[in-house]
């Protein structure tokens, strides 16, 4: 069992690691000169997982942000040619957001930037440590206690 002090230390370490991950990913994005912010990157990655172009409200819900924030992100990505607004074939009042070819190309660059950032972050760990970390992170993400029934 852990003490409240050790839990507080773990929480602080997780926050510091999260900030470091964001900083390193941002640097790797900037080095590739894509002109995409981390928030826009997240929206592109989210779009890529949809089977058909979603509505802006769907994106806002999935990203857990207000619709106005999605509008701003889409405006910037549309201006750079990464996404486009298209009318819904079943209801012309509904607008959907789809990736363009430039958006798909940018996603490939984003994935490469994330991989290189991950390599930098994980460089001090051995293969065994990486495997253990992956298991622990999955447990934290799933919220399931290890070894408890």
PDB file of N, CA and C in Angstrom, residues 39-107:
ATOM      1  N   UNK A  39      -3.387  21.105 -31.055  1.00  0.00           N
ATOM      2  CA  UNK A  39      -4.844  20.930 -31.059  1.00  0.00           C
ATOM      3  C   UNK A  39      -5.343  20.548 -32.452  1.00  0.00           C
ATOM      4  N   UNK A  40      -4.783  21.167 -33.481  1.00  0.00           N
ATOM      5  CA  UNK A  40      -5.160  20.805 -34.846  1.00  0.00           C
ATOM      6  C   UNK A  40      -4.718  19.373 -35.158  1.00  0.00           C
ATOM      7  N   UNK A  41      -3.562  19.001 -34.652  1.00  0.00           N
ATOM      8  CA  UNK A  41      -3.065  17.642 -34.829  1.00  0.00           C
ATOM      9  C   UNK A  41      -4.050  16.636 -34.240  1.00  0.00           C
ATOM     10  N   UNK A  42      -4.532  16.943 -33.071  1.00  0.00           N
ATOM     11  CA  UNK A  42      -5.493  16.054 -32.399  1.00  0.00           C
ATOM     12  C   UNK A  42      -6.781  15.932 -33.220  1.00  0.00           C
ATOM     13  N   UNK A  43      -7.235  17.047 -33.781  1.00  0.00           N
ATOM     14  CA  UNK A  43      -8.446  17.020 -34.598  1.00  0.00           C
ATOM     15  C   UNK A  43      -8.219  16.176 -35.852  1.00  0.00           C
ATOM     16  N   UNK A  44      -7.068  16.328 -36.511  1.00  0.00           N
ATOM     17  CA  UNK A  44      -6.775  15.519 -37.697  1.00  0.00           C
ATOM     18  C   UNK A  44      -6.747  14.033 -37.356  1.00  0.00           C
ATOM     19  N   UNK A  45      -6.096  13.685 -36.241  1.00  0.00           N
ATOM     20  CA  UNK A  45      -6.035  12.276 -35.830  1.00  0.00           C
ATOM     21  C   UNK A  45      -7.437  11.734 -35.543  1.00  0.00           C
ATOM     22  N   UNK A  46      -8.270  12.557 -34.938  1.00  0.00           N
ATOM     23  CA  UNK A  46      -9.641  12.150 -34.635  1.00  0.00           C
ATOM     24  C   UNK A  46     -10.430  11.941 -35.922  1.00  0.00           C
ATOM     25  N   UNK A  47     -10.277  12.856 -36.866  1.00  0.00           N
ATOM     26  CA  UNK A  47     -10.964  12.731 -38.155  1.00  0.00           C
ATOM     27  C   UNK A  47     -10.582  11.437 -38.873  1.00  0.00           C
ATOM     28  N   UNK A  48      -9.328  11.071 -38.773  1.00  0.00           N
ATOM     29  CA  UNK A  48      -8.819   9.887 -39.472  1.00  0.00           C
ATOM     30  C   UNK A  48      -9.468   8.601 -38.978  1.00  0.00           C
ATOM     31  N   UNK A  49     -10.021   8.612 -37.780  1.00  0.00           N
ATOM     32  CA  UNK A  49     -10.621   7.398 -37.213  1.00  0.00           C
ATOM     33  C   UNK A  49     -12.110   7.270 -37.524  1.00  0.00           C
ATOM     34  N   UNK A  50     -12.661   8.237 -38.224  1.00  0.00           N
ATOM     35  CA  UNK A  50     -14.075   8.194 -38.568  1.00  0.00           C
ATOM     36  C   UNK A  50     -14.256   7.462 -39.893  1.00  0.00           C
ATOM     37  N   UNK A  51     -15.289   6.645 -40.001  1.00  0.00           N
ATOM     38  CA  UNK A  51     -15.564   5.942 -41.250  1.00  0.00           C
ATOM     39  C   UNK A  51     -16.072   6.864 -42.343  1.00  0.00           C
ATOM     40  N   UNK A  52     -16.868   7.848 -41.958  1.00  0.00           N
ATOM     41  CA  UNK A  52     -17.376   8.838 -42.906  1.00  0.00           C
ATOM     42  C   UNK A  52     -17.228  10.210 -42.250  1.00  0.00           C
ATOM     43  N   UNK A  53     -17.228  11.265 -43.042  1.00  0.00           N
ATOM     44  CA  UNK A  53     -17.011  12.602 -42.472  1.00  0.00           C
ATOM     45  C   UNK A  53     -18.021  12.939 -41.367  1.00  0.00           C
ATOM     46  N   UNK A  54     -17.514  13.330 -40.191  1.00  0.00           N
ATOM     47  CA  UNK A  54     -18.410  13.663 -39.075  1.00  0.00           C
ATOM     48  C   UNK A  54     -18.914  15.107 -39.145  1.00  0.00           C
ATOM     49  N   UNK A  55     -19.941  15.364 -38.350  1.00  0.00           N
ATOM     50  CA  UNK A  55     -20.409  16.734 -38.151  1.00  0.00           C
ATOM     51  C   UNK A  55     -19.484  17.413 -37.146  1.00  0.00           C
ATOM     52  N   UNK A  56     -19.486  18.729 -37.119  1.00  0.00           N
ATOM     53  CA  UNK A  56     -18.646  19.452 -36.160  1.00  0.00           C
ATOM     54  C   UNK A  56     -19.076  19.128 -34.733  1.00  0.00           C
ATOM     55  N   UNK A  57     -20.368  18.954 -34.508  1.00  0.00           N
ATOM     56  CA  UNK A  57     -20.844  18.605 -33.165  1.00  0.00           C
ATOM     57  C   UNK A  57     -20.291  17.250 -32.724  1.00  0.00           C
ATOM     58  N   UNK A  58     -20.184  16.312 -33.676  1.00  0.00           N
ATOM     59  CA  UNK A  58     -19.606  14.996 -33.360  1.00  0.00           C
ATOM     60  C   UNK A  58     -18.134  15.145 -32.960  1.00  0.00           C
ATOM     61  N   UNK A  59     -17.413  15.978 -33.702  1.00  0.00           N
ATOM     62  CA  UNK A  59     -16.005  16.215 -33.375  1.00  0.00           C
ATOM     63  C   UNK A  59     -15.867  16.849 -31.998  1.00  0.00           C
ATOM     64  N   UNK A  60     -16.710  17.837 -31.717  1.00  0.00           N
ATOM     65  CA  UNK A  60     -16.651  18.506 -30.416  1.00  0.00           C
ATOM     66  C   UNK A  60     -16.882  17.512 -29.285  1.00  0.00           C
ATOM     67  N   UNK A  61     -17.847  16.644 -29.467  1.00  0.00           N
ATOM     68  CA  UNK A  61     -18.141  15.639 -28.438  1.00  0.00           C
ATOM     69  C   UNK A  61     -16.967  14.683 -28.255  1.00  0.00           C
ATOM     70  N   UNK A  62     -16.412  14.193 -29.355  1.00  0.00           N
ATOM     71  CA  UNK A  62     -15.296  13.241 -29.285  1.00  0.00           C
ATOM     72  C   UNK A  62     -14.055  13.890 -28.666  1.00  0.00           C
ATOM     73  N   UNK A  63     -13.810  15.156 -29.011  1.00  0.00           N
ATOM     74  CA  UNK A  63     -12.638  15.866 -28.486  1.00  0.00           C
ATOM     75  C   UNK A  63     -12.875  16.440 -27.086  1.00  0.00           C
ATOM     76  N   UNK A  64     -14.129  16.386 -26.649  1.00  0.00           N
ATOM     77  CA  UNK A  64     -14.525  16.912 -25.341  1.00  0.00           C
ATOM     78  C   UNK A  64     -14.201  18.403 -25.221  1.00  0.00           C
ATOM     79  N   UNK A  65     -14.616  19.143 -26.262  1.00  0.00           N
ATOM     80  CA  UNK A  65     -14.473  20.598 -26.279  1.00  0.00           C
ATOM     81  C   UNK A  65     -15.796  21.208 -26.721  1.00  0.00           C
ATOM     82  N   UNK A  66     -15.903  22.518 -26.570  1.00  0.00           N
ATOM     83  CA  UNK A  66     -17.117  23.201 -27.011  1.00  0.00           C
ATOM     84  C   UNK A  66     -17.102  23.309 -28.536  1.00  0.00           C
ATOM     85  N   UNK A  67     -18.277  23.311 -29.170  1.00  0.00           N
ATOM     86  CA  UNK A  67     -18.326  23.392 -30.637  1.00  0.00           C
ATOM     87  C   UNK A  67     -17.558  24.582 -31.216  1.00  0.00           C
ATOM     88  N   UNK A  68     -17.560  25.698 -30.533  1.00  0.00           N
ATOM     89  CA  UNK A  68     -16.847  26.880 -31.033  1.00  0.00           C
ATOM     90  C   UNK A  68     -15.356  26.586 -31.197  1.00  0.00           C
ATOM     91  N   UNK A  69     -14.784  25.795 -30.299  1.00  0.00           N
ATOM     92  CA  UNK A  69     -13.366  25.452 -30.406  1.00  0.00           C
ATOM     93  C   UNK A  69     -13.105  24.629 -31.670  1.00  0.00           C
ATOM     94  N   UNK A  70     -14.027  23.740 -32.011  1.00  0.00           N
ATOM     95  CA  UNK A  70     -13.876  22.933 -33.220  1.00  0.00           C
ATOM     96  C   UNK A  70     -13.970  23.829 -34.453  1.00  0.00           C
ATOM     97  N   UNK A  71     -14.871  24.787 -34.423  1.00  0.00           N
ATOM     98  CA  UNK A  71     -15.010  25.717 -35.549  1.00  0.00           C
ATOM     99  C   UNK A  71     -13.690  26.432 -35.812  1.00  0.00           C
ATOM    100  N   UNK A  72     -13.047  26.905 -34.757  1.00  0.00           N
ATOM    101  CA  UNK A  72     -11.772  27.607 -34.899  1.00  0.00           C
ATOM    102  C   UNK A  72     -10.696  26.679 -35.467  1.00  0.00           C
ATOM    103  N   UNK A  73     -10.631  25.452 -34.962  1.00  0.00           N
ATOM    104  CA  UNK A  73      -9.652  24.482 -35.458  1.00  0.00           C
ATOM    105  C   UNK A  73      -9.905  24.143 -36.926  1.00  0.00           C
ATOM    106  N   UNK A  74     -11.158  23.907 -37.271  1.00  0.00           N
ATOM    107  CA  UNK A  74     -11.504  23.566 -38.653  1.00  0.00           C
ATOM    108  C   UNK A  74     -11.203  24.747 -39.575  1.00  0.00           C
ATOM    109  N   UNK A  75     -11.494  25.968 -39.119  1.00  0.00           N
ATOM    110  CA  UNK A  75     -11.199  27.153 -39.941  1.00  0.00           C
ATOM    111  C   UNK A  75      -9.719  27.189 -40.318  1.00  0.00           C
ATOM    112  N   UNK A  76      -8.849  26.976 -39.334  1.00  0.00           N
ATOM    113  CA  UNK A  76      -7.411  27.000 -39.595  1.00  0.00           C
ATOM    114  C   UNK A  76      -6.968  25.875 -40.509  1.00  0.00           C
ATOM    115  N   UNK A  77      -7.489  24.673 -40.280  1.00  0.00           N
ATOM    116  CA  UNK A  77      -7.117  23.525 -41.109  1.00  0.00           C
ATOM    117  C   UNK A  77      -7.686  23.641 -42.519  1.00  0.00           C
ATOM    118  N   UNK A  78      -8.854  24.242 -42.636  1.00  0.00           N
ATOM    119  CA  UNK A  78      -9.440  24.441 -43.960  1.00  0.00           C
ATOM    120  C   UNK A  78      -8.642  25.485 -44.741  1.00  0.00           C
ATOM    121  N   UNK A  79      -8.220  26.527 -44.062  1.00  0.00           N
ATOM    122  CA  UNK A  79      -7.428  27.575 -44.719  1.00  0.00           C
ATOM    123  C   UNK A  79      -6.102  27.032 -45.255  1.00  0.00           C
ATOM    124  N   UNK A  80      -5.562  26.024 -44.576  1.00  0.00           N
ATOM    125  CA  UNK A  80      -4.294  25.430 -45.026  1.00  0.00           C
ATOM    126  C   UNK A  80      -4.507  24.229 -45.947  1.00  0.00           C
ATOM    127  N   UNK A  81      -5.768  23.928 -46.281  1.00  0.00           N
ATOM    128  CA  UNK A  81      -6.061  22.862 -47.226  1.00  0.00           C
ATOM    129  C   UNK A  81      -6.024  21.455 -46.662  1.00  0.00           C
ATOM    130  N   UNK A  82      -6.050  21.311 -45.333  1.00  0.00           N
ATOM    131  CA  UNK A  82      -5.960  19.979 -44.716  1.00  0.00           C
ATOM    132  C   UNK A  82      -7.323  19.308 -44.556  1.00  0.00           C
ATOM    133  N   UNK A  83      -8.376  20.110 -44.435  1.00  0.00           N
ATOM    134  CA  UNK A  83      -9.746  19.586 -44.341  1.00  0.00           C
ATOM    135  C   UNK A  83     -10.653  20.451 -45.210  1.00  0.00           C
ATOM    136  N   UNK A  84     -11.853  19.937 -45.450  1.00  0.00           N
ATOM    137  CA  UNK A  84     -12.854  20.745 -46.160  1.00  0.00           C
ATOM    138  C   UNK A  84     -14.232  20.468 -45.567  1.00  0.00           C
ATOM    139  N   UNK A  85     -15.053  21.464 -45.647  1.00  0.00           N
ATOM    140  CA  UNK A  85     -16.449  21.319 -45.234  1.00  0.00           C
ATOM    141  C   UNK A  85     -17.229  20.809 -46.447  1.00  0.00           C
ATOM    142  N   UNK A  86     -18.055  19.785 -46.218  1.00  0.00           N
ATOM    143  CA  UNK A  86     -18.869  19.229 -47.306  1.00  0.00           C
ATOM    144  C   UNK A  86     -20.304  19.087 -46.818  1.00  0.00           C
ATOM    145  N   UNK A  87     -21.261  19.312 -47.717  1.00  0.00           N
ATOM    146  CA  UNK A  87     -22.661  19.149 -47.304  1.00  0.00           C
ATOM    147  C   UNK A  87     -23.001  17.674 -47.107  1.00  0.00           C
ATOM    148  N   UNK A  88     -23.860  17.428 -46.147  1.00  0.00           N
ATOM    149  CA  UNK A  88     -24.346  16.074 -45.900  1.00  0.00           C
ATOM    150  C   UNK A  88     -25.269  15.704 -47.060  1.00  0.00           C
ATOM    151  N   UNK A  89     -25.054  14.541 -47.682  1.00  0.00           N
ATOM    152  CA  UNK A  89     -25.900  14.173 -48.830  1.00  0.00           C
ATOM    153  C   UNK A  89     -27.372  13.986 -48.461  1.00  0.00           C
ATOM    154  N   UNK A  90     -27.652  13.642 -47.206  1.00  0.00           N
ATOM    155  CA  UNK A  90     -29.033  13.390 -46.796  1.00  0.00           C
ATOM    156  C   UNK A  90     -29.739  14.641 -46.265  1.00  0.00           C
ATOM    157  N   UNK A  91     -28.967  15.647 -45.856  1.00  0.00           N
ATOM    158  CA  UNK A  91     -29.560  16.851 -45.272  1.00  0.00           C
ATOM    159  C   UNK A  91     -28.648  18.032 -45.585  1.00  0.00           C
ATOM    160  N   UNK A  92     -29.016  18.821 -46.537  1.00  0.00           N
ATOM    161  CA  UNK A  92     -28.129  19.895 -47.002  1.00  0.00           C
ATOM    162  C   UNK A  92     -27.860  20.966 -45.954  1.00  0.00           C
ATOM    163  N   UNK A  93     -28.626  20.984 -44.859  1.00  0.00           N
ATOM    164  CA  UNK A  93     -28.367  21.949 -43.790  1.00  0.00           C
ATOM    165  C   UNK A  93     -27.207  21.513 -42.904  1.00  0.00           C
ATOM    166  N   UNK A  94     -26.835  20.240 -42.976  1.00  0.00           N
ATOM    167  CA  UNK A  94     -25.771  19.689 -42.141  1.00  0.00           C
ATOM    168  C   UNK A  94     -24.449  19.750 -42.913  1.00  0.00           C
ATOM    169  N   UNK A  95     -23.416  20.218 -42.229  1.00  0.00           N
ATOM    170  CA  UNK A  95     -22.079  20.277 -42.814  1.00  0.00           C
ATOM    171  C   UNK A  95     -21.203  19.232 -42.133  1.00  0.00           C
ATOM    172  N   UNK A  96     -20.460  18.519 -42.933  1.00  0.00           N
ATOM    173  CA  UNK A  96     -19.530  17.513 -42.429  1.00  0.00           C
ATOM    174  C   UNK A  96     -18.113  17.944 -42.755  1.00  0.00           C
ATOM    175  N   UNK A  97     -17.162  17.369 -42.010  1.00  0.00           N
ATOM    176  CA  UNK A  97     -15.749  17.724 -42.173  1.00  0.00           C
ATOM    177  C   UNK A  97     -15.004  16.502 -42.677  1.00  0.00           C
ATOM    178  N   UNK A  98     -14.258  16.672 -43.784  1.00  0.00           N
ATOM    179  CA  UNK A  98     -13.489  15.549 -44.308  1.00  0.00           C
ATOM    180  C   UNK A  98     -12.039  15.953 -44.542  1.00  0.00           C
ATOM    181  N   UNK A  99     -11.171  14.957 -44.433  1.00  0.00           N
ATOM    182  CA  UNK A  99      -9.749  15.148 -44.710  1.00  0.00           C
ATOM    183  C   UNK A  99      -9.532  15.321 -46.207  1.00  0.00           C
ATOM    184  N   UNK A 100      -8.588  16.166 -46.566  1.00  0.00           N
ATOM    185  CA  UNK A 100      -8.161  16.289 -47.952  1.00  0.00           C
ATOM    186  C   UNK A 100      -6.916  15.418 -48.142  1.00  0.00           C
ATOM    187  N   UNK A 101      -6.432  15.343 -49.362  1.00  0.00           N
ATOM    188  CA  UNK A 101      -5.188  14.617 -49.609  1.00  0.00           C
ATOM    189  C   UNK A 101      -4.040  15.257 -48.824  1.00  0.00           C
ATOM    190  N   UNK A 102      -4.022  16.601 -48.767  1.00  0.00           N
ATOM    191  CA  UNK A 102      -2.998  17.291 -47.966  1.00  0.00           C
ATOM    192  C   UNK A 102      -3.130  16.946 -46.484  1.00  0.00           C
ATOM    193  N   UNK A 103      -4.361  16.783 -46.029  1.00  0.00           N
ATOM    194  CA  UNK A 103      -4.590  16.394 -44.642  1.00  0.00           C
ATOM    195  C   UNK A 103      -4.065  15.002 -44.350  1.00  0.00           C
ATOM    196  N   UNK A 104      -4.271  14.081 -45.278  1.00  0.00           N
ATOM    197  CA  UNK A 104      -3.747  12.716 -45.109  1.00  0.00           C
ATOM    198  C   UNK A 104      -2.226  12.714 -45.114  1.00  0.00           C
ATOM    199  N   UNK A 105      -1.647  13.516 -45.983  1.00  0.00           N
ATOM    200  CA  UNK A 105      -0.181  13.628 -46.025  1.00  0.00           C
ATOM    201  C   UNK A 105       0.340  14.200 -44.702  1.00  0.00           C
ATOM    202  N   UNK A 106      -0.339  15.224 -44.194  1.00  0.00           N
ATOM    203  CA  UNK A 106       0.052  15.825 -42.913  1.00  0.00           C
ATOM    204  C   UNK A 106      -0.048  14.801 -41.788  1.00  0.00           C
ATOM    205  N   UNK A 107      -1.071  13.946 -41.836  1.00  0.00           N
ATOM    206  CA  UNK A 107      -1.206  12.897 -40.815  1.00  0.00           C
ATOM    207  C   UNK A 107       0.000  11.966 -40.810  1.00  0.00           C
TER     208      UNK A 107
END
